[in-house]
PDB file of C-alpha atoms in Angstrom:
ATOM      1  CA  MET A  24      -2.277  14.286  46.253  1.00 93.00           C
ATOM      2  CA  LYS A  25      -0.655  14.253  42.895  1.00 97.00           C
ATOM      3  CA  PHE A  26      -2.043  14.948  39.406  1.00 98.00           C
ATOM      4  CA  GLY A  27      -0.594  13.822  35.905  1.00 98.00           C
ATOM      5  CA  VAL A  28      -1.448  15.359  32.704  1.00 98.00           C
ATOM      6  CA  ILE A  29      -0.740  13.185  29.783  1.00 98.00           C
ATOM      7  CA  VAL A  30       1.025  14.669  26.781  1.00 98.00           C
ATOM      8  CA  PHE A  31       0.573  12.870  23.278  1.00 98.00           C
ATOM      9  CA  PRO A  32       2.180  14.224  20.151  1.00 97.00           C
ATOM     10  CA  GLY A  33      -0.433  16.881  19.254  1.00 97.00           C
ATOM     11  CA  SER A  34      -1.854  17.587  22.770  1.00 97.00           C
ATOM     12  CA  ASN A  35      -2.368  21.335  23.088  1.00 97.00           C
ATOM     13  CA  CYS A  36      -4.391  21.819  26.289  1.00 97.00           C
ATOM     14  CA  ASP A  37      -1.852  20.102  28.504  1.00 97.00           C
ATOM     15  CA  HIS A  38      -0.316  23.305  29.745  1.00 98.00           C
ATOM     16  CA  ASP A  39      -3.704  24.856  30.597  1.00 97.00           C
ATOM     17  CA  ALA A  40      -4.664  21.758  32.573  1.00 98.00           C
ATOM     18  CA  TYR A  41      -1.208  21.939  34.323  1.00 98.00           C
ATOM     19  CA  HIS A  42      -1.758  25.688  34.952  1.00 97.00           C
ATOM     20  CA  VAL A  43      -5.145  25.161  36.641  1.00 97.00           C
ATOM     21  CA  ILE A  44      -4.028  22.314  38.822  1.00 97.00           C
ATOM     22  CA  SER A  45      -0.823  24.068  40.077  1.00 97.00           C
ATOM     23  CA  LYS A  46      -2.406  27.464  40.527  1.00 94.00           C
ATOM     24  CA  HIS A  47      -6.044  27.011  41.397  1.00 94.00           C
ATOM     25  CA  VAL A  48      -6.182  23.502  42.775  1.00 94.00           C
ATOM     26  CA  GLY A  49      -2.777  24.179  44.424  1.00 95.00           C
ATOM     27  CA  GLN A  50      -1.475  20.595  44.207  1.00 96.00           C
ATOM     28  CA  PRO A  51       1.646  19.046  42.677  1.00 97.00           C
ATOM     29  CA  VAL A  52       1.342  17.994  38.976  1.00 98.00           C
ATOM     30  CA  ASP A  53       3.572  16.438  36.317  1.00 98.00           C
ATOM     31  CA  PHE A  54       3.421  16.214  32.579  1.00 98.00           C
ATOM     32  CA  ILE A  55       3.548  12.552  31.521  1.00 98.00           C
ATOM     33  CA  TRP A  56       4.855  11.677  28.129  1.00 98.00           C
ATOM     34  CA  HIS A  57       2.745   9.195  26.346  1.00 97.00           C
ATOM     35  CA  LYS A  58       5.490   6.553  26.470  1.00 97.00           C
ATOM     36  CA  GLU A  59       5.406   6.340  30.174  1.00 97.00           C
ATOM     37  CA  THR A  60       4.019   3.237  31.692  1.00 97.00           C
ATOM     38  CA  ASP A  61       4.114   3.718  35.483  1.00 97.00           C
ATOM     39  CA  LEU A  62       1.392   5.885  36.975  1.00 97.00           C
ATOM     40  CA  SER A  63       1.624   4.505  40.527  1.00 96.00           C
ATOM     41  CA  GLN A  64       2.578   7.923  42.030  1.00 96.00           C
ATOM     42  CA  TYR A  65      -0.481   9.708  40.817  1.00 97.00           C
ATOM     43  CA  ASP A  66      -4.103  10.163  42.243  1.00 97.00           C
ATOM     44  CA  ALA A  67      -5.689  11.528  39.229  1.00 98.00           C
ATOM     45  CA  ILE A  68      -4.786  11.559  35.555  1.00 98.00           C
ATOM     46  CA  ILE A  69      -5.934  14.174  33.123  1.00 98.00           C
ATOM     47  CA  VAL A  70      -6.176  13.304  29.445  1.00 98.00           C
ATOM     48  CA  PRO A  71      -6.144  16.791  27.908  1.00 98.00           C
ATOM     49  CA  GLY A  72      -7.438  18.344  24.696  1.00 97.00           C
ATOM     50  CA  GLY A  73      -5.779  18.915  21.499  1.00 97.00           C
ATOM     51  CA  PHE A  74      -5.173  16.959  18.229  1.00 96.00           C
ATOM     52  CA  SER A  75      -3.235  13.830  19.353  1.00 96.00           C
ATOM     53  CA  TYR A  76      -1.652  12.214  16.361  1.00 95.00           C
ATOM     54  CA  GLY A  77      -3.190  14.969  14.145  1.00 95.00           C
ATOM     55  CA  ASP A  78      -6.605  13.455  14.443  1.00 94.00           C
ATOM     56  CA  TYR A  79      -5.371  10.860  11.848  1.00 95.00           C
ATOM     57  CA  LEU A  80      -7.885   8.046  11.208  1.00 95.00           C
ATOM     58  CA  ARG A  81     -10.413   9.387  13.807  1.00 95.00           C
ATOM     59  CA  ALA A  82     -10.117  11.862  16.598  1.00 96.00           C
ATOM     60  CA  GLY A  83      -8.486   9.952  19.492  1.00 96.00           C
ATOM     61  CA  ALA A  84      -8.099   6.618  17.472  1.00 96.00           C
ATOM     62  CA  LEU A  85      -4.352   6.466  17.371  1.00 96.00           C
ATOM     63  CA  ALA A  86      -3.648   7.796  20.876  1.00 97.00           C
ATOM     64  CA  ARG A  87      -5.323   4.750  22.345  1.00 95.00           C
ATOM     65  CA  PHE A  88      -2.353   2.659  21.229  1.00 95.00           C
ATOM     66  CA  SER A  89       0.153   4.858  23.009  1.00 96.00           C
ATOM     67  CA  PRO A  90       1.953   2.884  25.705  1.00 97.00           C
ATOM     68  CA  VAL A  91       0.584   5.038  28.505  1.00 98.00           C
ATOM     69  CA  MET A  92      -2.980   4.062  27.662  1.00 98.00           C
ATOM     70  CA  ASN A  93      -2.613   0.513  29.126  1.00 97.00           C
ATOM     71  CA  ALA A  94      -1.357   2.109  32.293  1.00 98.00           C
ATOM     72  CA  VAL A  95      -4.355   4.428  32.185  1.00 98.00           C
ATOM     73  CA  LYS A  96      -6.625   1.471  31.819  1.00 98.00           C
ATOM     74  CA  ASP A  97      -5.160  -0.227  34.734  1.00 98.00           C
ATOM     75  CA  PHE A  98      -5.192   2.995  36.769  1.00 98.00           C
ATOM     76  CA  ALA A  99      -8.934   3.439  36.019  1.00 98.00           C
ATOM     77  CA  ALA A 100      -9.608  -0.193  36.976  1.00 97.00           C
ATOM     78  CA  GLU A 101      -8.027   0.443  40.386  1.00 96.00           C
ATOM     79  CA  GLY A 102     -10.827   3.127  40.848  1.00 96.00           C
ATOM     80  CA  LYS A 103      -8.491   6.173  40.470  1.00 97.00           C
ATOM     81  CA  PHE A 104      -9.696   9.288  38.627  1.00 98.00           C
ATOM     82  CA  VAL A 105      -9.282   9.612  34.941  1.00 98.00           C
ATOM     83  CA  PHE A 106     -10.548  12.862  33.511  1.00 98.00           C
ATOM     84  CA  GLY A 107     -10.756  13.277  29.694  1.00 98.00           C
ATOM     85  CA  ILE A 108     -11.328  16.692  28.222  1.00 98.00           C
ATOM     86  CA  CYS A 109     -12.300  17.276  24.618  1.00 98.00           C
ATOM     87  CA  ASN A 110      -9.727  15.134  22.577  1.00 98.00           C
ATOM     88  CA  GLY A 111      -9.256  13.317  26.010  1.00 98.00           C
ATOM     89  CA  PHE A 112     -12.904  12.453  25.998  1.00 98.00           C
ATOM     90  CA  GLN A 113     -12.523  11.214  22.399  1.00 98.00           C
ATOM     91  CA  ILE A 114      -9.533   9.040  23.383  1.00 98.00           C
ATOM     92  CA  LEU A 115     -11.374   7.618  26.415  1.00 98.00           C
ATOM     93  CA  CYS A 116     -14.250   6.541  24.118  1.00 98.00           C
ATOM     94  CA  GLU A 117     -11.927   5.048  21.540  1.00 97.00           C
ATOM     95  CA  ALA A 118     -10.102   3.236  24.313  1.00 97.00           C
ATOM     96  CA  GLY A 119     -13.409   1.742  25.673  1.00 96.00           C
ATOM     97  CA  LEU A 120     -13.107   3.396  29.007  1.00 98.00           C
ATOM     98  CA  LEU A 121     -16.366   5.295  28.197  1.00 98.00           C
ATOM     99  CA  PRO A 122     -19.229   4.147  26.029  1.00 98.00           C
ATOM    100  CA  GLY A 123     -20.208   5.705  22.743  1.00 98.00           C
ATOM    101  CA  ALA A 124     -18.314   7.680  20.220  1.00 97.00           C
ATOM    102  CA  LEU A 125     -17.635  11.326  19.191  1.00 97.00           C
ATOM    103  CA  MET A 126     -18.392  12.157  15.529  1.00 95.00           C
ATOM    104  CA  ARG A 127     -18.132  15.093  13.194  1.00 95.00           C
ATOM    105  CA  ASN A 128     -20.325  17.964  14.485  1.00 96.00           C
ATOM    106  CA  GLU A 129     -23.827  18.003  12.817  1.00 93.00           C
ATOM    107  CA  GLY A 130     -23.169  21.363  11.171  1.00 90.00           C
ATOM    108  CA  LEU A 131     -19.752  20.206  10.073  1.00 91.00           C
ATOM    109  CA  HIS A 132     -18.044  23.370  11.435  1.00 94.00           C
ATOM    110  CA  PHE A 133     -15.227  23.611  14.063  1.00 96.00           C
ATOM    111  CA  ILE A 134     -17.116  25.340  16.910  1.00 97.00           C
ATOM    112  CA  CYS A 135     -15.079  27.559  19.426  1.00 97.00           C
ATOM    113  CA  LYS A 136     -17.408  29.405  21.754  1.00 97.00           C
ATOM    114  CA  HIS A 137     -18.686  29.520  25.248  1.00 97.00           C
ATOM    115  CA  VAL A 138     -21.709  27.326  25.835  1.00 98.00           C
ATOM    116  CA  ASN A 139     -23.979  26.576  28.947  1.00 98.00           C
ATOM    117  CA  ILE A 140     -23.958  23.112  30.365  1.00 98.00           C
ATOM    118  CA  ARG A 141     -26.149  21.841  33.136  1.00 98.00           C
ATOM    119  CA  VAL A 142     -24.986  19.558  35.923  1.00 98.00           C
ATOM    120  CA  GLU A 143     -27.197  16.425  35.434  1.00 98.00           C
ATOM    121  CA  ASN A 144     -25.693  14.505  38.317  1.00 97.00           C
ATOM    122  CA  ASN A 145     -23.905  15.977  41.197  1.00 96.00           C
ATOM    123  CA  GLU A 146     -23.108  12.641  42.808  1.00 96.00           C
ATOM    124  CA  THR A 147     -19.903  12.158  41.034  1.00 97.00           C
ATOM    125  CA  PRO A 148     -16.287  12.811  42.214  1.00 97.00           C
ATOM    126  CA  TYR A 149     -16.254  15.523  39.507  1.00 98.00           C
ATOM    127  CA  THR A 150     -19.312  17.390  40.450  1.00 98.00           C
ATOM    128  CA  ASN A 151     -20.027  16.883  44.185  1.00 96.00           C
ATOM    129  CA  GLU A 152     -19.238  20.454  45.062  1.00 96.00           C
ATOM    130  CA  ILE A 153     -21.734  21.774  42.557  1.00 97.00           C
ATOM    131  CA  GLU A 154     -25.552  22.104  43.024  1.00 96.00           C
ATOM    132  CA  GLU A 155     -27.522  19.706  40.906  1.00 93.00           C
ATOM    133  CA  GLU A 156     -28.927  21.365  37.632  1.00 96.00           C
ATOM    134  CA  LYS A 157     -26.545  24.279  38.104  1.00 97.00           C
ATOM    135  CA  VAL A 158     -25.769  25.953  34.842  1.00 98.00           C
ATOM    136  CA  LEU A 159     -21.983  26.406  34.142  1.00 98.00           C
ATOM    137  CA  SER A 160     -20.599  28.561  31.342  1.00 97.00           C
ATOM    138  CA  ILE A 161     -17.644  26.622  29.749  1.00 98.00           C
ATOM    139  CA  PRO A 162     -16.104  26.911  26.388  1.00 98.00           C
ATOM    140  CA  ILE A 163     -16.139  24.232  23.642  1.00 98.00           C
ATOM    141  CA  ALA A 164     -13.678  24.006  20.694  1.00 97.00           C
ATOM    142  CA  HIS A 165     -14.127  21.004  18.599  1.00 97.00           C
ATOM    143  CA  ALA A 166     -15.176  19.677  15.192  1.00 96.00           C
ATOM    144  CA  GLU A 167     -15.861  16.201  16.473  1.00 97.00           C
ATOM    145  CA  GLY A 168     -18.049  16.447  19.454  1.00 97.00           C
ATOM    146  CA  ASN A 169     -21.232  14.959  18.373  1.00 97.00           C
ATOM    147  CA  TYR A 170     -21.848  12.223  20.844  1.00 98.00           C
ATOM    148  CA  VAL A 171     -23.321   9.000  19.530  1.00 96.00           C
ATOM    149  CA  CYS A 172     -24.330   5.704  21.009  1.00 96.00           C
ATOM    150  CA  ASP A 173     -26.936   2.997  20.360  1.00 94.00           C
ATOM    151  CA  ASP A 174     -30.342   2.972  21.958  1.00 95.00           C
ATOM    152  CA  GLU A 175     -29.256   0.302  24.462  1.00 96.00           C
ATOM    153  CA  THR A 176     -26.166   2.166  25.675  1.00 97.00           C
ATOM    154  CA  PHE A 177     -28.283   5.499  25.817  1.00 98.00           C
ATOM    155  CA  HIS A 178     -30.782   3.740  28.123  1.00 98.00           C
ATOM    156  CA  GLN A 179     -28.091   2.324  30.246  1.00 98.00           C
ATOM    157  CA  LEU A 180     -26.528   5.757  30.486  1.00 98.00           C
ATOM    158  CA  GLU A 181     -29.882   7.281  31.617  1.00 98.00           C
ATOM    159  CA  GLU A 182     -30.751   4.514  33.969  1.00 98.00           C
ATOM    160  CA  ASN A 183     -27.418   4.614  35.803  1.00 98.00           C
ATOM    161  CA  ASN A 184     -27.218   8.321  35.859  1.00 97.00           C
ATOM    162  CA  GLN A 185     -24.040   8.437  33.796  1.00 98.00           C
ATOM    163  CA  ILE A 186     -24.976  11.614  31.929  1.00 98.00           C
ATOM    164  CA  VAL A 187     -23.120  14.313  33.978  1.00 98.00           C
ATOM    165  CA  PHE A 188     -23.506  17.346  31.670  1.00 98.00           C
ATOM    166  CA  ARG A 189     -25.985  18.435  29.098  1.00 98.00           C
ATOM    167  CA  TYR A 190     -25.770  21.426  26.699  1.00 98.00           C
ATOM    168  CA  CYS A 191     -28.646  23.863  27.705  1.00 98.00           C
ATOM    169  CA  GLU A 192     -29.878  27.497  27.582  1.00 98.00           C
ATOM    170  CA  GLU A 193     -28.755  30.138  29.962  1.00 96.00           C
ATOM    171  CA  ASP A 194     -31.725  29.229  32.244  1.00 96.00           C
ATOM    172  CA  GLY A 195     -30.873  25.621  32.273  1.00 96.00           C
ATOM    173  CA  GLY A 196     -33.578  24.512  29.673  1.00 96.00           C
ATOM    174  CA  VAL A 197     -32.297  21.702  27.437  1.00 97.00           C
ATOM    175  CA  SER A 198     -33.394  22.441  23.867  1.00 96.00           C
ATOM    176  CA  GLU A 199     -32.415  21.676  20.291  1.00 96.00           C
ATOM    177  CA  ASP A 200     -31.194  25.270  19.960  1.00 96.00           C
ATOM    178  CA  SER A 201     -28.794  24.763  22.834  1.00 97.00           C
ATOM    179  CA  ASN A 202     -27.268  21.726  21.280  1.00 98.00           C
ATOM    180  CA  PRO A 203     -24.061  23.043  19.462  1.00 98.00           C
ATOM    181  CA  ASN A 204     -23.003  19.822  17.608  1.00 97.00           C
ATOM    182  CA  GLY A 205     -25.936  17.342  17.333  1.00 96.00           C
ATOM    183  CA  SER A 206     -24.950  15.250  20.310  1.00 98.00           C
ATOM    184  CA  ARG A 207     -27.682  12.719  21.303  1.00 97.00           C
ATOM    185  CA  SER A 208     -29.873  14.171  23.906  1.00 98.00           C
ATOM    186  CA  ASN A 209     -27.566  17.158  24.309  1.00 98.00           C
ATOM    187  CA  ILE A 210     -24.971  15.128  25.980  1.00 98.00           C
ATOM    188  CA  ALA A 211     -21.823  17.116  26.888  1.00 98.00           C
ATOM    189  CA  GLY A 212     -20.184  14.801  29.333  1.00 98.00           C
ATOM    190  CA  ILE A 213     -20.532  11.235  30.805  1.00 98.00           C
ATOM    191  CA  CYS A 214     -18.938   9.152  33.339  1.00 98.00           C
ATOM    192  CA  ASN A 215     -18.364   5.294  33.687  1.00 98.00           C
ATOM    193  CA  LEU A 216     -20.471   3.063  36.009  1.00 97.00           C
ATOM    194  CA  ASP A 217     -18.078   3.532  38.816  1.00 97.00           C
ATOM    195  CA  ARG A 218     -17.967   7.299  38.453  1.00 97.00           C
ATOM    196  CA  ASN A 219     -14.156   7.513  38.468  1.00 98.00           C
ATOM    197  CA  VAL A 220     -13.785   8.114  34.708  1.00 98.00           C
ATOM    198  CA  LEU A 221     -15.344  11.167  33.369  1.00 98.00           C
ATOM    199  CA  GLY A 222     -15.146  12.637  29.810  1.00 98.00           C
ATOM    200  CA  MET A 223     -16.477  15.938  28.590  1.00 98.00           C
ATOM    201  CA  MET A 224     -16.240  17.860  25.457  1.00 98.00           C
ATOM    202  CA  PRO A 225     -16.210  21.511  27.008  1.00 98.00           C
ATOM    203  CA  HIS A 226     -13.005  22.761  28.490  1.00 98.00           C
ATOM    204  CA  PRO A 227     -13.333  23.515  32.238  1.00 98.00           C
ATOM    205  CA  GLU A 228      -9.560  24.298  32.296  1.00 97.00           C
ATOM    206  CA  ARG A 229     -10.190  27.249  30.008  1.00 97.00           C
ATOM    207  CA  ALA A 230     -12.849  28.589  32.287  1.00 97.00           C
ATOM    208  CA  CYS A 231     -10.933  29.118  35.589  1.00 96.00           C
ATOM    209  CA  GLU A 232     -10.026  32.703  35.308  1.00 93.00           C
ATOM    210  CA  GLU A 233     -12.366  35.815  35.458  1.00 91.00           C
ATOM    211  CA  LEU A 234     -10.173  37.309  32.681  1.00 92.00           C
ATOM    212  CA  LEU A 235     -11.152  34.530  30.272  1.00 91.00           C
ATOM    213  CA  GLY A 236     -14.912  35.102  30.782  1.00 92.00           C
ATOM    214  CA  SER A 237     -15.699  32.500  33.252  1.00 95.00           C
ATOM    215  CA  ASN A 238     -14.331  30.711  36.230  1.00 95.00           C
ATOM    216  CA  ASP A 239     -17.098  28.117  36.518  1.00 97.00           C
ATOM    217  CA  GLY A 240     -14.625  25.449  35.608  1.00 97.00           C
ATOM    218  CA  ARG A 241     -12.933  25.743  38.943  1.00 97.00           C
ATOM    219  CA  GLU A 242     -15.944  24.171  40.668  1.00 97.00           C
ATOM    220  CA  ILE A 243     -15.143  20.963  38.739  1.00 98.00           C
ATOM    221  CA  PHE A 244     -11.639  20.995  39.643  1.00 97.00           C
ATOM    222  CA  ARG A 245     -12.496  21.821  43.259  1.00 96.00           C
ATOM    223  CA  SER A 246     -14.780  18.712  43.249  1.00 97.00           C
ATOM    224  CA  ILE A 247     -12.018  16.492  42.060  1.00 96.00           C
ATOM    225  CA  SER A 248      -9.398  17.652  44.529  1.00 95.00           C
ATOM    226  CA  ASN A 249     -11.957  17.203  47.505  1.00 95.00           C
ATOM    227  CA  SER A 250     -12.801  13.781  46.166  1.00 96.00           C
ATOM    228  CA  ILE A 251      -9.255  12.714  46.273  1.00 94.00           C
ATOM    229  CA  ALA A 252      -8.582  14.343  49.659  1.00 93.00           C
ATOM    230  CA  THR A 253     -11.537  12.265  50.990  1.00 91.00           C
ATOM    231  CA  LEU A 254     -10.198   9.098  49.573  1.00 84.00           C
ATOM    232  CA  VAL A 255      -6.706   9.642  50.702  1.00 74.00           C
ATOM    233  CA  SER A 256      -7.630  10.548  54.281  1.00 70.00           C
TER     234      SER A 256
ATOM    235  CA  MET B  19      -0.587  -9.628  -1.751  1.00 91.00           C
ATOM    236  CA  LYS B  20      -2.824  -6.653  -0.898  1.00 95.00           C
ATOM    237  CA  ALA B  21      -5.918  -6.198   1.283  1.00 96.00           C
ATOM    238  CA  LYS B  22      -8.359  -3.532   0.529  1.00 97.00           C
ATOM    239  CA  VAL B  23     -10.381  -2.499   3.510  1.00 98.00           C
ATOM    240  CA  TYR B  24     -13.584  -0.297   3.233  1.00 98.00           C
ATOM    241  CA  VAL B  25     -14.833   1.355   6.384  1.00 98.00           C
ATOM    242  CA  THR B  26     -18.310   2.760   6.288  1.00 96.00           C
ATOM    243  CA  LEU B  27     -20.632   4.439   8.844  1.00 95.00           C
ATOM    244  CA  LYS B  28     -23.178   1.994  10.252  1.00 95.00           C
ATOM    245  CA  PRO B  29     -26.659   2.538   8.425  1.00 93.00           C
ATOM    246  CA  SER B  30     -28.087   3.766  11.798  1.00 90.00           C
ATOM    247  CA  VAL B  31     -25.549   6.664  12.153  1.00 91.00           C
ATOM    248  CA  LEU B  32     -26.207   9.883  10.523  1.00 89.00           C
ATOM    249  CA  ASP B  33     -23.456  11.195   8.166  1.00 91.00           C
ATOM    250  CA  PRO B  34     -23.199  15.017   8.283  1.00 89.00           C
ATOM    251  CA  GLN B  35     -20.295  15.032   5.790  1.00 90.00           C
ATOM    252  CA  GLY B  36     -22.137  12.656   3.339  1.00 93.00           C
ATOM    253  CA  LYS B  37     -25.167  15.103   3.530  1.00 92.00           C
ATOM    254  CA  ALA B  38     -23.071  18.089   2.659  1.00 92.00           C
ATOM    255  CA  ILE B  39     -21.556  16.161  -0.285  1.00 94.00           C
ATOM    256  CA  HIS B  40     -24.995  15.264  -1.491  1.00 95.00           C
ATOM    257  CA  HIS B  41     -25.983  18.917  -1.246  1.00 93.00           C
ATOM    258  CA  SER B  42     -23.056  20.143  -3.156  1.00 94.00           C
ATOM    259  CA  ALA B  43     -23.635  17.500  -5.987  1.00 95.00           C
ATOM    260  CA  GLU B  44     -27.233  18.773  -6.263  1.00 94.00           C
ATOM    261  CA  LEU B  45     -25.972  22.488  -6.480  1.00 95.00           C
ATOM    262  CA  LEU B  46     -23.891  21.328  -9.406  1.00 95.00           C
ATOM    263  CA  GLY B  47     -27.062  20.185 -11.145  1.00 94.00           C
ATOM    264  CA  PHE B  48     -26.728  16.501 -10.593  1.00 94.00           C
ATOM    265  CA  GLU B  49     -30.309  15.171 -10.097  1.00 89.00           C
ATOM    266  CA  ASN B  50     -31.608  11.819  -9.116  1.00 90.00           C
ATOM    267  CA  ILE B  51     -29.027  11.279  -6.344  1.00 91.00           C
ATOM    268  CA  GLY B  52     -30.161   9.255  -3.454  1.00 90.00           C
ATOM    269  CA  ASP B  53     -28.300   9.369  -0.118  1.00 91.00           C
ATOM    270  CA  VAL B  54     -24.510   9.926  -0.171  1.00 95.00           C
ATOM    271  CA  ARG B  55     -22.525   8.244   2.511  1.00 95.00           C
ATOM    272  CA  GLN B  56     -18.802   8.976   3.140  1.00 95.00           C
ATOM    273  CA  GLY B  57     -16.537   6.282   4.094  1.00 96.00           C
ATOM    274  CA  LYS B  58     -12.769   5.403   4.276  1.00 97.00           C
ATOM    275  CA  TYR B  59     -10.632   3.119   2.063  1.00 98.00           C
ATOM    276  CA  PHE B  60      -7.273   1.526   2.947  1.00 98.00           C
ATOM    277  CA  GLU B  61      -4.750  -0.582   1.022  1.00 97.00           C
ATOM    278  CA  ILE B  62      -2.560  -2.822   3.195  1.00 96.00           C
ATOM    279  CA  ALA B  63       0.414  -4.505   1.591  1.00 95.00           C
ATOM    280  CA  LEU B  64       0.886  -8.003   2.967  1.00 94.00           C
ATOM    281  CA  SER B  65       3.714 -10.449   2.904  1.00 91.00           C
ATOM    282  CA  ALA B  66       3.630 -12.959  -0.045  1.00 88.00           C
ATOM    283  CA  ASP B  67       4.850 -15.565   2.388  1.00 91.00           C
ATOM    284  CA  MET B  68       1.347 -15.670   4.005  1.00 91.00           C
ATOM    285  CA  SER B  69      -1.241 -18.034   2.901  1.00 93.00           C
ATOM    286  CA  GLU B  70      -4.522 -16.426   1.804  1.00 92.00           C
ATOM    287  CA  GLU B  71      -6.265 -17.457   4.899  1.00 94.00           C
ATOM    288  CA  GLU B  72      -3.602 -15.931   7.115  1.00 95.00           C
ATOM    289  CA  ALA B  73      -3.546 -12.631   5.102  1.00 94.00           C
ATOM    290  CA  LYS B  74      -7.315 -12.376   5.168  1.00 95.00           C
ATOM    291  CA  ASN B  75      -7.357 -12.973   8.891  1.00 96.00           C
ATOM    292  CA  THR B  76      -4.469 -10.345   9.547  1.00 96.00           C
ATOM    293  CA  ALA B  77      -6.277  -7.836   7.465  1.00 97.00           C
ATOM    294  CA  GLU B  78      -9.570  -8.518   9.238  1.00 97.00           C
ATOM    295  CA  LYS B  79      -7.792  -8.131  12.551  1.00 97.00           C
ATOM    296  CA  ILE B  80      -6.205  -4.818  11.517  1.00 97.00           C
ATOM    297  CA  ALA B  81      -9.578  -3.624  10.318  1.00 97.00           C
ATOM    298  CA  LYS B  82     -11.440  -4.530  13.469  1.00 96.00           C
ATOM    299  CA  ASP B  83      -8.792  -3.411  15.957  1.00 95.00           C
ATOM    300  CA  VAL B  84      -7.385  -0.278  14.387  1.00 95.00           C
ATOM    301  CA  LEU B  85      -9.202   0.954  11.205  1.00 97.00           C
ATOM    302  CA  ALA B  86     -12.945   0.912  12.248  1.00 97.00           C
ATOM    303  CA  ASN B  87     -14.597   2.016  15.446  1.00 96.00           C
ATOM    304  CA  PRO B  88     -17.224  -0.660  16.007  1.00 94.00           C
ATOM    305  CA  VAL B  89     -19.496   1.772  17.785  1.00 94.00           C
ATOM    306  CA  ILE B  90     -20.204   3.680  14.661  1.00 95.00           C
ATOM    307  CA  GLU B  91     -18.559   1.940  11.704  1.00 96.00           C
ATOM    308  CA  ASP B  92     -18.668  -1.334   9.773  1.00 97.00           C
ATOM    309  CA  TYR B  93     -15.802  -2.738   7.686  1.00 97.00           C
ATOM    310  CA  ARG B  94     -15.352  -4.992   4.747  1.00 97.00           C
ATOM    311  CA  VAL B  95     -11.986  -6.660   3.612  1.00 97.00           C
ATOM    312  CA  GLU B  96     -11.080  -7.739   0.033  1.00 96.00           C
ATOM    313  CA  LEU B  97      -8.000  -9.711  -0.696  1.00 95.00           C
ATOM    314  CA  VAL B  98      -6.264  -9.108  -3.831  1.00 93.00           C
ATOM    315  CA  THR B  99      -3.706 -11.792  -4.767  1.00 85.00           C
ATOM    316  CA  GLY B 100      -1.003 -11.757  -7.390  1.00 69.00           C
TER     317      GLY B 100
END
């Protein structure tokens, strides 16, 4: 089992993702420079957080033209796992691998804090080790995390159970108060129809150590590694 | 030859930045302002060797594929010749 973490100019959560895969998942992992075009040796690709290309034009808009993104599209089409976190989620939306878009936060501020998210669907490779409706404490750090999509897309997301995480209260209640950025229907993370591509704004790789205030993120990474192990065996 | 490209949020998309600008203008004492919407403006220099049609098509394609995100934005291209 091998993981790859893509590095764009301006990525800054690549080392956190690398650390979690090597230390907590205990699997081999490589950094992959954005000019790479061969991903054949990997089982899962992480598109990490940060400010690829300085967020020029729109967050994630320019990264989608990096050479590696064509390889990522092919990789996803083969059913392999592509996990976008924060800027990675924005890039996957811009690249058309996930529906919708991420806009400026409703309150305009850059928000950096721990939030609660509820697992809405635990039948995905990213959540199958977690109880449904379990509340996870995971930090967010973004200015453009306001998930938008048209009505038709939203109904499809709901119908096909593609909404994987929603911002919620500590007790799991989904309310306007627990929505940090104005995201439609408190959406914090979604997957594609085939469930192999997932994007989320919160940073599970920053919630894998007790010292950092939460290790709830480990459950997501444990799910991914078990899903790969099941596929490979 | 030059193309001017205007990228604006679709009318159905809320614009928090436009709202904040509206609020600031009101604080400055400007009254009777309706909605303020923020957008982006680009100028693209195009080779004079192209026909106007080619230039317009090129600019349209750049606007569609690079400058605007069709999920949330519309775009408009104007060609300036001479």
